[in-house]
Coordinates of C-alpha atoms in Angstrom, one line a residue:
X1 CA 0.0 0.0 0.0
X2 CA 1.3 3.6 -0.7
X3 CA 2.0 5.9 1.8
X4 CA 0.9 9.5 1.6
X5 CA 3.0 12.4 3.5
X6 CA 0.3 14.7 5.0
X7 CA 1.7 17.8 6.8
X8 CA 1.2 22.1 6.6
X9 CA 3.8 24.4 5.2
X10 CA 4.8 27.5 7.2
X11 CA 7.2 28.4 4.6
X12 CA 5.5 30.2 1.2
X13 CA 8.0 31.6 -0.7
X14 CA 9.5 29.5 -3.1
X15 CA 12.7 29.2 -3.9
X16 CA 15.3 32.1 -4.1
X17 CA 17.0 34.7 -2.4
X18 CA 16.3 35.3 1.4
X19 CA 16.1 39.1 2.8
X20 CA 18.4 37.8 5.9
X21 CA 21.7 36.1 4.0
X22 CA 22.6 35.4 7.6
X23 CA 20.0 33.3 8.8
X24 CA 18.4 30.0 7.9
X25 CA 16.0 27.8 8.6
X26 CA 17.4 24.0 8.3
X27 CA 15.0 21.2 8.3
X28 CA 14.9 17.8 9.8
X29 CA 12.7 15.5 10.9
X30 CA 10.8 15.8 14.3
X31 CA 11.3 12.8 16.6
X32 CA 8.4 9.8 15.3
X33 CA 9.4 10.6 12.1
X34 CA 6.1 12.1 11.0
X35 CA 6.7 15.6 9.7
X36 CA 9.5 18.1 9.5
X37 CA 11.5 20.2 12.5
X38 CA 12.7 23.4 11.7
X39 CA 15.9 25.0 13.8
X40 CA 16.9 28.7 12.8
X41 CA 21.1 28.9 12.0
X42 CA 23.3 31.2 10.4
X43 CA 26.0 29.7 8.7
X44 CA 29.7 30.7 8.5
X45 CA 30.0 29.9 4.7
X46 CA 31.0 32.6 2.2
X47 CA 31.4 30.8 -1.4
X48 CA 28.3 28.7 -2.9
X49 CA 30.4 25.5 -2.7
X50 CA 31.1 26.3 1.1
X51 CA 27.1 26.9 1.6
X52 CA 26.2 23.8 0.2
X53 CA 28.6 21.8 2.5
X54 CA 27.6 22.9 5.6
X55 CA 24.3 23.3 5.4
X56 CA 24.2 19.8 3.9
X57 CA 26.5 18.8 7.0
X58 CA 23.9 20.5 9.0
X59 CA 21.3 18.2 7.7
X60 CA 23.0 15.3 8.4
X61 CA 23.7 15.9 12.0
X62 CA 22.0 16.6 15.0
X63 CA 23.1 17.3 18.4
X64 CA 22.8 14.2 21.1
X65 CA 19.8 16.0 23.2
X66 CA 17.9 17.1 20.4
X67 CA 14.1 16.6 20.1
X68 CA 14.7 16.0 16.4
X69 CA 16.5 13.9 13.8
X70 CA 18.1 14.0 10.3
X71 CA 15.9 13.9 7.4
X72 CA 18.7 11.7 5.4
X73 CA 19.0 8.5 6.6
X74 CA 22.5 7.2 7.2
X75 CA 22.7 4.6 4.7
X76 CA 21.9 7.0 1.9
X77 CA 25.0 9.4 1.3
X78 CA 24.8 12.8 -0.4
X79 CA 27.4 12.5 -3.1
X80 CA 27.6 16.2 -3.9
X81 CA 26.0 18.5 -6.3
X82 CA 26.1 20.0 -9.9
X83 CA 24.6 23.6 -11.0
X84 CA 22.7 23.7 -14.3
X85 CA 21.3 26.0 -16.6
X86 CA 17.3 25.1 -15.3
X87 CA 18.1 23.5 -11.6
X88 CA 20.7 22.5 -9.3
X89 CA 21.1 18.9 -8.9
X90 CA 21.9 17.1 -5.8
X91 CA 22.8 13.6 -5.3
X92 CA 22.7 11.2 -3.6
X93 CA 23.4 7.5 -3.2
X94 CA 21.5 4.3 -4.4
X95 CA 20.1 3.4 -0.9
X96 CA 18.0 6.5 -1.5
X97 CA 16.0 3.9 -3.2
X98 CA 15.5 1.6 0.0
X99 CA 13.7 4.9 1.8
X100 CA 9.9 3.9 2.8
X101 CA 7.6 6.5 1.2
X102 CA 7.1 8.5 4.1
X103 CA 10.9 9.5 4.4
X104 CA 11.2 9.7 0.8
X105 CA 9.0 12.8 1.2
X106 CA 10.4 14.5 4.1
X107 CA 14.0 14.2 3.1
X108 CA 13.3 16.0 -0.5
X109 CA 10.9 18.3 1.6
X110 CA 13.7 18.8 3.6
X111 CA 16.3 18.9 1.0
X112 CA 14.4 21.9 -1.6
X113 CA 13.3 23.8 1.2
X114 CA 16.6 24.1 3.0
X115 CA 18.9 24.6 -0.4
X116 CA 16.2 27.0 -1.9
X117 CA 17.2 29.3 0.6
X118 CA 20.5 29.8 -0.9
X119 CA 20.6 33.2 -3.2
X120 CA 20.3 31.9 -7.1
X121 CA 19.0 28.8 -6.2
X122 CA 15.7 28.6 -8.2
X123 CA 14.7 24.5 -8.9
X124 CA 16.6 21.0 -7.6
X125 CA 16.5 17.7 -9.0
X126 CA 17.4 15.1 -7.5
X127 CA 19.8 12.2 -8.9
X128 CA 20.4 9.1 -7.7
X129 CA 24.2 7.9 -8.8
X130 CA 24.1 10.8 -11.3
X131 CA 21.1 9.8 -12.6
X132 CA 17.4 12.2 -12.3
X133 CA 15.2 10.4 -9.5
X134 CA 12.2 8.4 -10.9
X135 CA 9.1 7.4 -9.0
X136 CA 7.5 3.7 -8.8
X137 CA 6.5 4.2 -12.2
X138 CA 9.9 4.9 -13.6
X139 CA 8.8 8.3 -14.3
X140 CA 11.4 11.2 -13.8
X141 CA 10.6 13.8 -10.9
X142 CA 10.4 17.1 -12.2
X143 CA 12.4 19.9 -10.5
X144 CA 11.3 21.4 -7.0
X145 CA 10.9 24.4 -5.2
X146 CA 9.0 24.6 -1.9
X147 CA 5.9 25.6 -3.7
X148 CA 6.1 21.7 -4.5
X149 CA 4.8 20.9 -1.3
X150 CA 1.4 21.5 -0.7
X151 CA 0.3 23.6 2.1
X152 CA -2.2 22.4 4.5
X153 CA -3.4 21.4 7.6
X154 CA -5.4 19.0 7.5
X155 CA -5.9 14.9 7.2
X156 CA -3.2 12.4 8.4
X157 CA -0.5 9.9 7.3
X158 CA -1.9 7.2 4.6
X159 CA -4.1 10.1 2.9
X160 CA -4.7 8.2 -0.2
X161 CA -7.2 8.1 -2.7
X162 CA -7.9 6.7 -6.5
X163 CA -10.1 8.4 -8.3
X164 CA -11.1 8.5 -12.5
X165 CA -10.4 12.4 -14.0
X166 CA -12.5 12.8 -17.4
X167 CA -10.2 15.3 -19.3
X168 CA -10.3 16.5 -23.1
X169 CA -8.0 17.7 -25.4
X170 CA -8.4 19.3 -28.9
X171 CA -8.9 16.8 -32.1
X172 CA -6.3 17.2 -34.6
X173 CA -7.6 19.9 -36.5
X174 CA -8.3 21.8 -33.0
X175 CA -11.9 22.3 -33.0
X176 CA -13.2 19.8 -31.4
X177 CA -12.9 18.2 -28.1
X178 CA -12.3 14.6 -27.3
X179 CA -12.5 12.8 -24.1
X180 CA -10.1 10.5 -22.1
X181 CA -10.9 9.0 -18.6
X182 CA -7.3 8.6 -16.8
X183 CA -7.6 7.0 -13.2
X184 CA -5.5 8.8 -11.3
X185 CA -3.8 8.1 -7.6
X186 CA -3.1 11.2 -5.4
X187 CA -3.1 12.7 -2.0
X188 CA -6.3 13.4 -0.8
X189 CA -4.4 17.0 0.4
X190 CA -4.4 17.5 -3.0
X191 CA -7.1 20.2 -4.3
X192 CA -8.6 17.9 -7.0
X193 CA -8.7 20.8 -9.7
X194 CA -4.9 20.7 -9.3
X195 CA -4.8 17.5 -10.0
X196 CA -6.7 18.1 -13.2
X197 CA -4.8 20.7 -14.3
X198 CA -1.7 19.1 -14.0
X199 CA -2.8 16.3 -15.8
X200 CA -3.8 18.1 -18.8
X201 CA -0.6 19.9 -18.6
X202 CA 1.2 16.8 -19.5
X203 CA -0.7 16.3 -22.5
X204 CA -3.1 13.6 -23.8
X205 CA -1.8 10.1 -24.8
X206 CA -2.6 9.9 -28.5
X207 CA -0.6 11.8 -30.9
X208 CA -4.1 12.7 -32.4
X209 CA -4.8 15.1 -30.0
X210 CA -3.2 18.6 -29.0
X211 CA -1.5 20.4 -26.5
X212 CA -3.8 22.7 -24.1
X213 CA -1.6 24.8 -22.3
X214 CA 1.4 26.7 -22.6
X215 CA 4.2 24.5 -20.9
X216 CA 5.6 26.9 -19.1
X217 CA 1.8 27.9 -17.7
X218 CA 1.8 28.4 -13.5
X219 CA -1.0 27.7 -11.3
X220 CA -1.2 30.3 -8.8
X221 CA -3.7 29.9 -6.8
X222 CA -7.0 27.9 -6.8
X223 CA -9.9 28.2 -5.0
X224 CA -14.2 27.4 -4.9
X225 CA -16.5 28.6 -3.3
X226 CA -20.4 28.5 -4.1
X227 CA -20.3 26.1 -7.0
X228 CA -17.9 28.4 -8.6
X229 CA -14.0 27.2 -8.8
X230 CA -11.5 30.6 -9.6
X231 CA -8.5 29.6 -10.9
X232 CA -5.3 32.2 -11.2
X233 CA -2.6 31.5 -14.0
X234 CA 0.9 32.7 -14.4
X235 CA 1.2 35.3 -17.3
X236 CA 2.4 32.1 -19.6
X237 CA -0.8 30.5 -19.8
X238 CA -1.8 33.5 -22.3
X239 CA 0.5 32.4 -24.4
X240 CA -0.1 29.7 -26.9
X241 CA 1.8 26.6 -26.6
X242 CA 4.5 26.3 -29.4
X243 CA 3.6 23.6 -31.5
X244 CA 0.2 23.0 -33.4
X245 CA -1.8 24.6 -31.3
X246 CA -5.6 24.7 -31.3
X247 CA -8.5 27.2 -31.0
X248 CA -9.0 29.0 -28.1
X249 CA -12.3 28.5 -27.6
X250 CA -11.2 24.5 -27.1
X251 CA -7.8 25.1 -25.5
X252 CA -10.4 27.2 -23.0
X253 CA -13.4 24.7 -22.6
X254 CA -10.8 21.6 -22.2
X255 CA -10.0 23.1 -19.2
X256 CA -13.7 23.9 -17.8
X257 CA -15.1 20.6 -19.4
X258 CA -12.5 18.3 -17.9
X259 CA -13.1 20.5 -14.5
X260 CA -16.5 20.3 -14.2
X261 CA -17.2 17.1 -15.4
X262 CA -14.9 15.3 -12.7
X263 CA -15.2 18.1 -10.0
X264 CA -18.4 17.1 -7.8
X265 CA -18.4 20.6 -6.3
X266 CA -17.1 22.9 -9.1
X267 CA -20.3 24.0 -11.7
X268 CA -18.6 26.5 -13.2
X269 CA -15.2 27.9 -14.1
X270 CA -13.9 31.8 -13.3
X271 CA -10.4 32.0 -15.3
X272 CA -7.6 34.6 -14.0
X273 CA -4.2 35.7 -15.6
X274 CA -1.9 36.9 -12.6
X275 CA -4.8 38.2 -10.5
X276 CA -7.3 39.3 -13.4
X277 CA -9.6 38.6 -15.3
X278 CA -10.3 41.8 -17.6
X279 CA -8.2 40.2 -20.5
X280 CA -8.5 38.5 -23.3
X281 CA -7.1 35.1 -23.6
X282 CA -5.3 34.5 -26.5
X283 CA -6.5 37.9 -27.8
X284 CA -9.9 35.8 -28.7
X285 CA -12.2 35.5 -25.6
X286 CA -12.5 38.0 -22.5
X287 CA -12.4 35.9 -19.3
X288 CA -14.4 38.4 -17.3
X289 CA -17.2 35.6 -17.3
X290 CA -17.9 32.3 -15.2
X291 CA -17.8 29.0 -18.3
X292 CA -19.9 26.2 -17.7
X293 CA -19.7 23.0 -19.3
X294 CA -19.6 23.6 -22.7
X295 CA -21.1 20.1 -24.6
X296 CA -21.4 21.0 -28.0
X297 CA -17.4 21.7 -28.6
X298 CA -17.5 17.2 -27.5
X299 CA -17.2 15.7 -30.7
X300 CA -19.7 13.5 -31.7
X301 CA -17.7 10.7 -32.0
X302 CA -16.9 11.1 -28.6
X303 CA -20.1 10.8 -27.2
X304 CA -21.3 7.9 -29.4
X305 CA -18.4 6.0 -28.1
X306 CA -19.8 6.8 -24.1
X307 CA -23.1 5.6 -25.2
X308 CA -22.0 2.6 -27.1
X309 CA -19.7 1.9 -23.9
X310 CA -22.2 2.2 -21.7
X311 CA -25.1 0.6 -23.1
X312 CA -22.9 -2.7 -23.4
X313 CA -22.2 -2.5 -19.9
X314 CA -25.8 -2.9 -19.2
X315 CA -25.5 0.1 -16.4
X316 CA -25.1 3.4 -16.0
X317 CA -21.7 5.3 -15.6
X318 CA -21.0 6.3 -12.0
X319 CA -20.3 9.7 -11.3
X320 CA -22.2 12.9 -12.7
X321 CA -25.7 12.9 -12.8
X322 CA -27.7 12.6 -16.0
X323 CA -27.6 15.8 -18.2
X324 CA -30.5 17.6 -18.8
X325 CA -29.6 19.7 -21.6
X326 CA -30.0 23.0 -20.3
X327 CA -27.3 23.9 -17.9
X328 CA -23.9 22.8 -19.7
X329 CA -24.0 24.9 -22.8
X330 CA -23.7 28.4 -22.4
X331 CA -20.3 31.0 -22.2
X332 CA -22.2 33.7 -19.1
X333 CA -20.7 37.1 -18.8
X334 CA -20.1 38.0 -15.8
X335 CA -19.1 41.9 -14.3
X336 CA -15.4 42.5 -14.7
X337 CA -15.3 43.9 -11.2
X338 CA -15.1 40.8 -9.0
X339 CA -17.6 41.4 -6.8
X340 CA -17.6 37.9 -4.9
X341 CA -21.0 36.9 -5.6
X342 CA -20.4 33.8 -6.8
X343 CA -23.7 31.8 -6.0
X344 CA -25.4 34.8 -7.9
X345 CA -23.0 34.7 -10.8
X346 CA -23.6 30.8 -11.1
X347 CA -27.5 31.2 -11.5
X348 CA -27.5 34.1 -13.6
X349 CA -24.7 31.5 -15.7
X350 CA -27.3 28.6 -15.2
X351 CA -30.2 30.9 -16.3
X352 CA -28.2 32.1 -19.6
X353 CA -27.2 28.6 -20.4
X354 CA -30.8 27.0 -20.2
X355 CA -32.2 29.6 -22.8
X356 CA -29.5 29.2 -25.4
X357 CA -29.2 24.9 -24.8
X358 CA -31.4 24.7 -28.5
X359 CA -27.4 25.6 -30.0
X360 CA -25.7 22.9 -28.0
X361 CA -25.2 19.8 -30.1
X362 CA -25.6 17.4 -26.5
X363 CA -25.5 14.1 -27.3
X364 CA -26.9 12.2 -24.3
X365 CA -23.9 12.1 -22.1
X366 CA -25.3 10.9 -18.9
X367 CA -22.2 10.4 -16.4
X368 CA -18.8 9.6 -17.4
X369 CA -17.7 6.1 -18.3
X370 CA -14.7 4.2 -19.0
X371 CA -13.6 5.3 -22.2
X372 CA -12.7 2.9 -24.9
X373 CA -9.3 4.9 -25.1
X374 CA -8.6 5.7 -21.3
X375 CA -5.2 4.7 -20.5
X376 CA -4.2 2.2 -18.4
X377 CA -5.3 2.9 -14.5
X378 CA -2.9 5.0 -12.3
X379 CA -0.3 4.5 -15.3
X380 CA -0.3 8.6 -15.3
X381 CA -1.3 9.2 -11.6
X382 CA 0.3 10.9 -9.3
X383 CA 1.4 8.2 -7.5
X384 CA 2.0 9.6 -3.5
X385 CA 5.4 10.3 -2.7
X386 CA 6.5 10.3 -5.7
X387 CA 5.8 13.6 -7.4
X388 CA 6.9 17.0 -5.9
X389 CA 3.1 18.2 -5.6
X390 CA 2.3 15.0 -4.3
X391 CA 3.0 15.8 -0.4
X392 CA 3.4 18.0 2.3
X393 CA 4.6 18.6 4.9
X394 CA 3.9 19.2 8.9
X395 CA 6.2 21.7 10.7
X396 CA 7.4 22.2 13.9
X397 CA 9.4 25.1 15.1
X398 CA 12.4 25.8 17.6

């Protein structure tokens, strides 16, 4: 059984350079070996390569009396470091390997937090003998910052949870949607529209489909309340992705399809760009509005295939509730002045999109199944303790 890392970050920086060059916060491990422990120290180092060995030394040791202990284990031994162009890479032996999950996660907790600190420090891999760090799947972990830890303060150890995302992606010639259902294992810390997001971010499985994002796209901040989920981009995801990229009318509604659809709570979608929403993505669509499931960019085909699917089944699809034609079809403008009204935005959205569903081509979708082209299960999951965003972590402070 996987183990999932549960914990609250104090910390929300990120990685770079601290105001105070003198002082530091190191991280280890409080003493049942549950969440981090975090000791203020000023180090006597003046060089990078002087910085990096002793606060590295500092992580390692601990004095006899302390109420804490060392994130790295002693069988695994940090074999020094190498500065890239993208990330700074830090290594360590193969015994990292042998790590259950739950140390796993503190010690590169530990690790990115405590080197972040250091001024030009911006991402860290991790290597194993020289080699990037993969997870159970033999996927390589992506570079960290301390944004990679979610922060929160709530659930316990073993948070675990499988569930079945239905995302879409534009058809080849970008004008259409087409669904994939991709189980999925994450923390249940995680905010499932994160999740979702990130997922679509790494792109669809067959060739046939495009990219929906910008890869260099940021996820700010995310949040829902009322039915209505607000989500705030870095200035990137304005910016079309570089190869073949679709419409953005479907680049848009593969984001607030796949949202609502698998989001219980989330009925529609309010889109910002670095804090707001009076512009116009892609110089095409103003996102001063709240989207609702938009049905009649799902190609047909699409559809066909859930009935098919689920008519041979004999039952119905679990998960969302039988459409009824009305609500999932409109774009609703909304004010361009937030003015936090969300449960009145979403009716005035609902209201909109029941009086224009005669122009939605719907296709009786009524749940989501398993599609006939879903990839394997978990195959693309983010697997706990494996994945930066996958964790985080408790702190404790002396």
């Amino acid at each position: 059984m996987l183990l999932l890392l549960t914990a609250a970050l104090l910390l929300s920086g990120g990685c770079g350079k601290k105001e105070d060059s003198t002082s530091y916060t190191i991280y280890y491990k409080n003493s049942s070996g549950t969440s981090l422990y975090e000791v203020s120290y000023s180090p006597a180092a003046e060089t990078f390569d002087e910085m990096m060995t002793e606060l590295m030394a500092q992580m390692s040791t601990v004095p006899e009396d302390a109420v804490y202990t060392s994130v790295i284990p002693e069988t695994v031994l940090y074999q020094g470091y190498e500065r890239g162009i993208d990330a700074l890479r830090i290594d360590f032996s193969d015994a990292y390997y042998e790590m259950d999950n739950i140390t796993e996660v503190l010690l590169r907790a530990a690790v990115v937090k405590t080197i972040c600190q250091i001024p030009g420090v911006t991402k860290i891999i991790l290597t194993v003998d020289s080699e990037q760090l993969v997870d159970a799947n033999g996927e390589l972990v992506a570079a960290m910052d301390a944004e990679s830890f979610i922060d929160t303060k709530n659930g316990g150890i073993n948070s675990y949870q499988t569930t079945s995302l239905v995302l879409y992606f534009p058809n080849e010639d970008g004008t259409k949607l087409l669904k994939e259902v991709r189980n999925v294992d994450y923390s249940s810390n995680m905010v499932l529209v994160r999740v979702i997001l990130e997922q679509l971010m790494k792109g669809s499985d067959y060739s046939d489909r495009r990219t929906v994002m910008n890869a260099s796209t940021e996820i700010l901040d995310i949040s829902t309340k009322n039915g209505v989920c607000t989500i705030n981009f870095s200035e990137e995801f304005n910016q079309q992705p570089t190869e073949n990229p679709p419409s953005a009318t479907t680049a848009l509604y593969a984001i607030v399809n796949s949202i609502c659809e698998t989001a219980d709570d989330v009925d529609g979608v309010r889109i910002t760009i670095e804090g707001s929403s009076n512009v116009l993505f892609w110089d095409e669509i103003e996102l001063n509005e709240v989207f609702l499931l938009n049905e009649s960019l799902i190609a047909v085909e699409s559809l066909e295939s859930e009935t098919e699917e689920t008519a041979a089944e004999g039952n119905e699809a679990e998960g969302k509730p039988e459409s009824d034609g009305g609500e999932d079809a409109a774009v609703v403008p909304e004010a361009v002045e937030d003015s936090g009204e969300d449960e009145s935005d979403l009716e005035t959205a609902k209201d909109l999109a029941d009086s224009s569903a005669s122009d939605a081509i719907i296709a009786g979708a009524d749940g989501y199944a398993a599609d006939e082209d879903s990839s394997a299960a978990g195959a693309d999951g983010a697997i706990a303790g494996v994945t930066g965003a996958d964790a985080s972590v408790e702190i404790q402070t002396e």
